[in-house]
Amino acid sequence: MNFLELIWLIPLFPLAGAALMLFFGKTLDPQPVSEVAIAPGVEPIYEHGHAHHGHGHDHGHDHGHDHEHGHGHDHGHDHGHDHGHDHEHGHAHSPLKFLINLICPGMILLSFLFSAGAVWQLTQKAHRTAEVIQFTWLAGLPFHMSNGQLATFHIDWGFLLDPLSSVMILVITGIGFLIHVYSTGYMAHDNGYYRFFGYLNLFVFFMLMLVLANNYALLFVGWEGVGLCSYLLIGFYFHKRSAGDAGKKAFIVNRVGDAGFVMGMLLLMSTVGSLRFTDVNAVLHSGAFTPEVAGVGTLTIISLCLFFGATGKSAQFPLFVWLPDAMEGPTPVSALIHAATMVTAGVYMIARSSALFELAPITGHVVAIVGAFTAILAASIALVQTDIKRVLAYSTVSQLGYMFLALGVGAYWVAVFHLMTHAFFKALLFLGSGSVIHAMSGEQDMRKMGGLKDKIPVTFRTMWIGSVAIAGIPGLAGFFSKDEILWQTFSSEKGSTILWAVGLTTAAMTAFYMWRMMYLTFYGKSRVSAEAAAHMHESPVSMTGVLSVLACGSVLAGWLGVPKLWSIFGEGFRTFENWLLPVFASGAGEAVKEVEHSAGLEWTLMFTSIAVAAGGILVARYFYISRPDIPESIAAAVPGLYRTLVKKWYLDEIYEYLFVDGLCKGGGNVLGAFDRNVVDGGVNGAGWLTRFMATLSAWWDTWVVDGTVRLISFVVKMASYPVCILQTGRVQAYAFFVVIGVLVFFGYYVVR
Amino acid sequence: MDQHLLSIILLTPLAGLAVLLFLPGKNKDLIRIWANLVGFGGFLISLPLVSRFQAGKPGYQFEESVDWIPALGAHYHIGMDGISLLLIMLTTLMGSIAILCSWNAIQERVKEYYAMFLLLQVGMIGVFLSLDFFLFYVFWELVLVPMYFIIGVWGGPRKLYAAIKFFLYTLAGSVLMLLGILTLYFQHHQQFGFYTFEIAELMKLNLPLGLQQWVFWAFFIGFAIKVPMFPFHTWLPDAHVEAPTAGSVILAAVLLKMGTYGFLRFSLPLLPKASMDQKIVQILAILSIIGIIYGALVSLMQADWKKLIAYSSVSHLGFCTLGIFSMNPNGIAGSVLQQINHGISTGMLFLVIGIIYERRHTRAISEYGGLAHVMPKFAIIFAIAMLSSAGLPLLNGFVGEFTILQGAFEANPIWAAFAVTGVILGAAYLLWLYQRTMLGQVTNGKNLTLHDMSAREVALFVPLIAWSIWIGVYPKPYFDVLRQPVSEIVQRVRPGYYSGPVQNASIPTVPSNGGAR
């Protein structure tokens, strides 16, 4: 089978799974979509009084069907945590439910197998790209490029597999499959099981579209699509207001970044004439553009716009604020979407655009600075968080900052390398925290944990490995990628000592906060409530098995990118770099330049970072095991700083004040009043004026125009009045007047 | 049959109306069934257009021309190009859906109600088919009357205010437009010696820029009120809020498109010099952008579900007019596509409101919350409608918006930068609306007893959702249909547009028919 021609099928498997779940899932698992959540004190009110509106036709058909289940439960209470986990509810599970467990992870497994087949075939090719164009998607019309040439707005539905997308699809389908398996255990007691898996499969579909697309616009389809799935999954427990808020925030903050992405695409299209990666790279490599060293040129603006898009999706400053809130979603979602895959989309996109970013060195500096700043900012917040998932969320933001730092200094393959190792150990840590929360009956506050290491040994051991890996202890995955980032930051042309120092400080903080989390959770005295302690149990094998596999990955994944310095290891241990290098090679075919440094310096820096990591762990041990009073006294000594960190540098408050309340709601209110009073006021005013004029005219008409007419008639009437007196109607009187008249005439003639 | 196909489509609702008048008024179900048959029949009979229409053929197709009032130079001249094809399909489909969604909602004066709808249908189809200004104006005004009664008789509490506002406002615009038409009519007599309302004839006029500008502004008032463009939009929220569901659906989906269609069919081709006047284009583009952002912000703070959607229409129509005034192929094609998209998405959103209004008789957002627990099917359909309206890729809205943005960017990158904020705000007001109505806990006891959507109600949405996915995933046929008429408009206003140097390095496909003509 030629998998390379079938890469378009890879995303379609999860799409099929999603479609099955969302259309037929309810038949397989006929639980209510959710427990009907009713606010306290709300009673059903039957409002059937309006019979004259004739519900007759559709009445009673679906009525009550969906909340019959709900009424049986004690549904008023608030779970408080993302994991319902109420065994006592004892839903009667449909016997068909196992089909969901078969279909959804199965579809991802199929995708994974296809991906593996395709990647294997790709390795056999001399020219390591495979492009499949299926049909024209946006068959737009001609347009003038910025240089006056006529081009066509033309976007294909096409897929591109190259070394970069190979890494991504293997990570997405591989880790995605593991997380699906884990979810079958973790979500077993939740309502809306099929809905969860439908969304999750849909997410994998969009994520695969994102990384397999052969052009920016189709990439954007995946980009927005994963945003949607993230919205749906963060808001999975939608009866909780906080979950709804968090989902909405994630979507809208991402949209802000997307606006930048769209502008970048439009400018790119207008400059290059196409959005297809191969075309764009061909034009950029053709020599028509030179690096914009001197100032901000078109390519710099394009790359800045794209990077702004990446700050949204990949949670970088200033748009990272949505990611910690996204922890409202179920924990497997946090692991898959908000740690391993979706949030790395920005890293992927910039790596994909390396030809562009190479020509825009100013953007490179911006990316590196923003990355380093985000890394240390998020790490500082992680130091004081007490919610286990929030620590991991800020840690993710911080690690993504590392990846951007690597991208900014031009070490694209290292960024992707860290992306991959991070996917392993961060997925492991999140899933481990999920297992902890599972064991704790939904408790996420580390202050109420402690001493769990013997209660849930597999979770403990695997998380221990993850925490060592992320801290950067040699031999585990995190060390290799993080050390390479620090080295490249120090040594490459675009790097600097300051950025390296920031990275190193962040590494120390990382080791500290991760081990603070480990010590608070697993070591020391137990602070677990009696109720939670009674229910404590290790997670089922579907969860612990996955943790173990990921733990292996967290150890082994790094060995694909051993430092050049460790020359006793052969080229095989540097597969990752060699595999990716053709993607990032510039037009002339040479790799990104590295300034030569002595091996001694490199060894020194390596030992520095190891020492810093070990130091972080030891300080954490001293603070939280040996002298637990110290953290409190430090917090008491610098209350302002402590509160600022706990409050996340007040960024949420500032954004809320400036943008949500100020710009949007304030603007909406002001403009709404403007609309009512001024714009519509004009219309109503015109109406009023017309009526006023009409009244005036009516008055004029009645009193002046018609008045004249009536005056004339009045005068005539008045003038006729004396005559009327004579007109009595009596014939005798008339006869008398006639006689008088005759007499007068006669008299006249006689007298004359 | 081909040579009379358009007449048949135009007269089907009229014939149905004639029969309806003889049906016994007391037998409401008979009237409903008949009206639905006519509505659906009207849609079915328009389907052959899709297969028989030849994309890429210049000029109009299925043309029919008969002298009507020879003394005036008025003709019964109808015909269609790609633009009118799409709008006709939208009209016949939305018309049948609007008639179907009224089944339970209308219980009083049923016969008169359906009669008005069928009359409305005739007017709308006529507007999109007319190739003679006199005929066009007759249909344009004809639309006002049934809509006035639909709002004024079957509307909400402030129906009289809304109906009169709607009628007078749009009538005022039409009268100015009539002055513009008459100016062209008499100018044509002066230049060519005979009177005619034929658009093809009027296009031969050679008018000085000054006169073109006057006529352009006269047309502008007429069309801008109909669209409605800022600041002529305030009749729209009132009309929408008070109109019955079907009235809102038709108003949003079809009636507003008469304005944008007017710009494309008349303002641009008849008055090319004025249309390319930099000052005019700037003013119109800025008004469109204000409409996009302003409509979205005002929408954000509405407490009334229906009013929120009404203001979102102002925002979306701002995209449509911005596309037109970009004056380039992608802007205009995107605009037409977005007109269809807006019809589909906003039509769905008004249907959604209608469904909940029939159950609760209130549109206040604060009355709702947590409905997704009680009405899961409704929640899914509302979500799809919302995402389609918010421009999510693989649904219809994205294709139109992205194409318009491309066109706007080509005209002026700053326009595109402002317009793109409308996309952010669009997500904000829709998601917030969704959260306040559908998510969270059920806080109002009245909402606990609501029944989910019936099969008839779901059936309203099925064709619209299918259509929205089709446009989102495979919009190529739409671009194929639009390529020719759009290039004719562009060549009319910017004669040298297609003759620029062609980019050919590594671009896979170069326009084959667009550049050749």
Coordinates of N, CA and C in Angstrom, one line a residue, chain A residues 654-750:
Chain A
I654 N -6.2 43.5 34.4 CA -6.0 44.7 33.4 C -6.7 44.5 32.1
Y655 N -6.7 43.2 31.6 CA -7.4 43.0 30.3 C -8.9 43.2 30.5
E656 N -9.3 42.6 31.6 CA -10.8 42.7 31.9 C -11.2 44.2 31.8
Y657 N -10.4 45.0 32.6 CA -10.7 46.4 32.7 C -10.6 47.1 31.3
L658 N -9.5 46.9 30.6 CA -9.3 47.6 29.4 C -10.2 47.2 28.3
F659 N -10.1 45.8 28.0 CA -10.7 45.4 26.8 C -12.2 44.9 26.9
V660 N -12.4 44.1 28.0 CA -13.7 43.5 28.1 C -14.7 44.6 28.6
D661 N -14.4 45.2 29.8 CA -15.4 46.2 30.3 C -15.2 47.5 29.5
G662 N -14.0 47.9 29.2 CA -13.8 49.1 28.6 C -14.2 49.2 27.2
L663 N -13.4 48.5 26.3 CA -13.6 48.6 24.9 C -14.9 48.0 24.5
C664 N -15.1 46.7 24.9 CA -16.2 46.0 24.3 C -17.6 46.4 25.0
K665 N -17.6 46.1 26.3 CA -18.9 46.4 26.9 C -19.2 47.9 27.0
G666 N -18.1 48.7 27.4 CA -18.3 50.1 27.5 C -18.6 50.7 26.1
G667 N -17.8 50.3 25.1 CA -18.1 50.8 23.7 C -19.5 50.4 23.3
G668 N -19.8 49.1 23.6 CA -21.2 48.6 23.2 C -22.2 49.5 23.8
N669 N -22.1 49.8 25.1 CA -23.1 50.6 25.8 C -23.2 52.0 25.2
V670 N -22.0 52.6 25.1 CA -22.0 54.0 24.6 C -22.6 54.0 23.2
L671 N -22.2 53.1 22.3 CA -22.7 53.1 20.9 C -24.2 52.7 20.9
G672 N -24.6 51.8 21.9 CA -26.0 51.5 21.9 C -26.8 52.7 22.2
A673 N -26.3 53.5 23.2 CA -27.1 54.7 23.5 C -27.0 55.7 22.4
F674 N -25.9 55.8 21.7 CA -25.7 56.6 20.5 C -26.7 56.2 19.5
D675 N -26.8 54.9 19.3 CA -27.7 54.4 18.3 C -29.2 54.7 18.6
R676 N -29.6 54.5 19.9 CA -30.9 54.8 20.2 C -31.3 56.3 20.1
N677 N -30.3 57.1 20.7 CA -30.7 58.5 20.8 C -30.3 59.4 19.6
V678 N -29.1 59.1 19.0 CA -28.7 59.9 18.0 C -29.1 59.4 16.6
V679 N -28.7 58.2 16.3 CA -29.0 57.7 14.9 C -30.5 57.5 14.8
D680 N -31.0 56.7 15.7 CA -32.5 56.5 15.6 C -33.2 57.7 16.0
G681 N -32.6 58.5 16.9 CA -33.1 59.8 17.3 C -33.4 60.7 16.1
G682 N -32.4 60.6 15.1 CA -32.6 61.4 13.9 C -33.8 60.9 13.1
V683 N -33.9 59.6 13.1 CA -35.1 59.0 12.4 C -36.4 59.4 13.1
N684 N -36.4 59.1 14.4 CA -37.6 59.5 15.1 C -37.9 61.0 15.1
G685 N -36.7 61.7 15.1 CA -36.9 63.2 15.1 C -37.5 63.6 13.7
A686 N -37.0 63.0 12.7 CA -37.6 63.3 11.4 C -39.1 63.0 11.4
G687 N -39.4 61.8 12.1 CA -40.8 61.5 12.2 C -41.6 62.5 13.0
W688 N -41.0 63.0 14.1 CA -41.6 64.0 15.0 C -41.8 65.3 14.2
L689 N -40.7 65.6 13.5 CA -40.8 66.9 12.7 C -41.9 66.8 11.7
T690 N -42.0 65.7 11.1 CA -43.1 65.5 10.1 C -44.4 65.7 10.7
R691 N -44.6 65.1 11.9 CA -45.9 65.2 12.6 C -46.1 66.6 13.1
F692 N -45.0 67.2 13.5 CA -45.2 68.6 14.0 C -45.6 69.5 12.8
M693 N -44.9 69.3 11.7 CA -45.3 70.1 10.5 C -46.7 69.8 10.1
A694 N -47.1 68.5 10.3 CA -48.4 68.1 9.9 C -49.4 68.8 10.8
T695 N -49.1 68.9 12.1 CA -50.0 69.5 13.0 C -50.1 71.0 12.7
L696 N -48.9 71.6 12.4 CA -48.9 73.0 12.1 C -49.7 73.2 10.8
S697 N -49.5 72.4 9.8 CA -50.3 72.5 8.6 C -51.8 72.4 8.8
A698 N -52.1 71.4 9.7 CA -53.5 71.2 10.0 C -54.1 72.4 10.6
W699 N -53.3 73.0 11.5 CA -53.8 74.3 12.2 C -54.0 75.4 11.2
W700 N -52.9 75.6 10.4 CA -53.0 76.6 9.3 C -54.2 76.3 8.4
D701 N -54.3 75.0 8.1 CA -55.4 74.7 7.2 C -56.7 75.0 7.8
T702 N -56.8 74.6 9.1 CA -58.1 74.8 9.7 C -58.4 76.3 9.9
W703 N -57.4 77.0 10.4 CA -57.6 78.4 10.9 C -57.3 79.5 9.8
V704 N -56.4 79.2 8.9 CA -56.0 80.2 8.0 C -56.7 80.0 6.6
V705 N -56.3 78.8 6.0 CA -56.8 78.6 4.7 C -58.3 78.4 4.7
D706 N -58.7 77.5 5.6 CA -60.2 77.2 5.6 C -60.8 78.4 6.3
G707 N -60.1 79.1 7.2 CA -60.6 80.3 7.9 C -61.0 81.3 6.9
T708 N -60.2 81.5 5.9 CA -60.5 82.5 4.9 C -61.9 82.2 4.3
V709 N -61.9 80.9 3.9 CA -63.1 80.4 3.2 C -64.3 80.7 4.1
R710 N -64.1 80.3 5.4 CA -65.3 80.4 6.3 C -65.6 81.9 6.6
L711 N -64.5 82.7 6.6 CA -64.7 84.1 6.9 C -65.6 84.7 5.7
I712 N -65.3 84.3 4.5 CA -66.1 84.8 3.4 C -67.5 84.4 3.6
S713 N -67.6 83.2 3.9 CA -69.0 82.7 4.0 C -69.7 83.4 5.2
F714 N -68.9 83.7 6.2 CA -69.5 84.4 7.4 C -70.0 85.8 7.0
V715 N -69.1 86.4 6.2 CA -69.4 87.8 5.8 C -70.7 87.8 5.0
V716 N -70.7 86.8 4.1 CA -71.9 86.7 3.2 C -73.1 86.4 4.1
K717 N -72.9 85.6 5.1 CA -74.0 85.2 6.0 C -74.5 86.5 6.7
M718 N -73.5 87.2 7.2 CA -73.8 88.4 8.0 C -74.6 89.4 7.1
A719 N -74.0 89.5 5.9 CA -74.6 90.5 5.0 C -76.1 90.1 4.6
S720 N -76.3 88.8 4.6 CA -77.6 88.3 4.2 C -78.6 88.4 5.4
Y721 N -78.1 88.7 6.6 CA -78.9 88.6 7.8 C -80.1 89.5 7.7
P722 N -79.9 90.8 7.4 CA -81.0 91.7 7.3 C -82.1 91.2 6.4
V723 N -81.6 90.7 5.3 CA -82.6 90.2 4.3 C -83.4 89.1 4.8
C724 N -82.7 88.3 5.6 CA -83.4 87.1 6.2 C -84.6 87.5 7.0
I725 N -84.5 88.7 7.7 CA -85.6 89.1 8.6 C -86.9 89.3 7.8
L726 N -86.8 89.7 6.5 CA -88.0 89.9 5.7 C -88.6 88.6 5.3
Q727 N -87.6 87.6 5.2 CA -88.1 86.3 4.7 C -88.8 85.5 5.8
T728 N -90.1 85.8 6.0 CA -90.8 85.1 7.1 C -91.5 83.9 6.7
G729 N -91.8 83.7 5.4 CA -92.4 82.5 5.0 C -94.0 82.6 5.0
R730 N -94.5 83.8 5.4 CA -95.9 83.9 5.5 C -96.4 84.6 4.2
V731 N -97.3 84.0 3.5 CA -97.8 84.5 2.2 C -98.5 85.8 2.3
Q732 N -99.2 85.9 3.5 CA -99.9 87.2 3.7 C -98.9 88.4 3.7
A733 N -97.8 88.1 4.4 CA -96.8 89.1 4.6 C -96.2 89.5 3.2
Y734 N -95.9 88.5 2.4 CA -95.4 88.7 1.1 C -96.4 89.6 0.3
A735 N -97.7 89.2 0.4 CA -98.7 89.9 -0.3 C -98.8 91.3 0.1
F736 N -98.6 91.5 1.5 CA -98.6 92.8 2.0 C -97.4 93.6 1.4
F737 N -96.2 93.0 1.4 CA -95.0 93.7 0.8 C -95.3 94.0 -0.7
V738 N -95.9 93.1 -1.4 CA -96.2 93.3 -2.8 C -97.1 94.6 -3.0
V739 N -98.2 94.6 -2.1 CA -99.1 95.7 -2.1 C -98.4 97.0 -1.8
I740 N -97.5 96.9 -0.8 CA -96.8 98.1 -0.4 C -95.9 98.6 -1.6
G741 N -95.2 97.6 -2.2 CA -94.4 97.9 -3.3 C -95.1 98.6 -4.4
V742 N -96.2 97.9 -4.8 CA -97.0 98.5 -5.9 C -97.4 99.9 -5.5
L743 N -97.9 100.1 -4.3 CA -98.3 101.4 -3.8 C -97.1 102.4 -4.0
V744 N -95.9 102.0 -3.6 CA -94.8 102.9 -3.6 C -94.5 103.3 -5.1
F745 N -94.5 102.3 -6.0 CA -94.3 102.6 -7.4 C -95.3 103.6 -7.9
F746 N -96.5 103.2 -7.6 CA -97.6 104.1 -8.1 C -97.4 105.5 -7.5
G747 N -97.2 105.5 -6.2 CA -97.0 106.8 -5.6 C -95.9 107.6 -6.3
Y748 N -94.8 106.9 -6.6 CA -93.6 107.6 -7.2 C -94.1 108.3 -8.5
Y749 N -94.7 107.4 -9.4 CA -95.1 108.0 -10.7 C -96.1 109.1 -10.5
V750 N -97.0 108.9 -9.5 CA -98.1 109.9 -9.3 C -97.4 111.2 -8.8

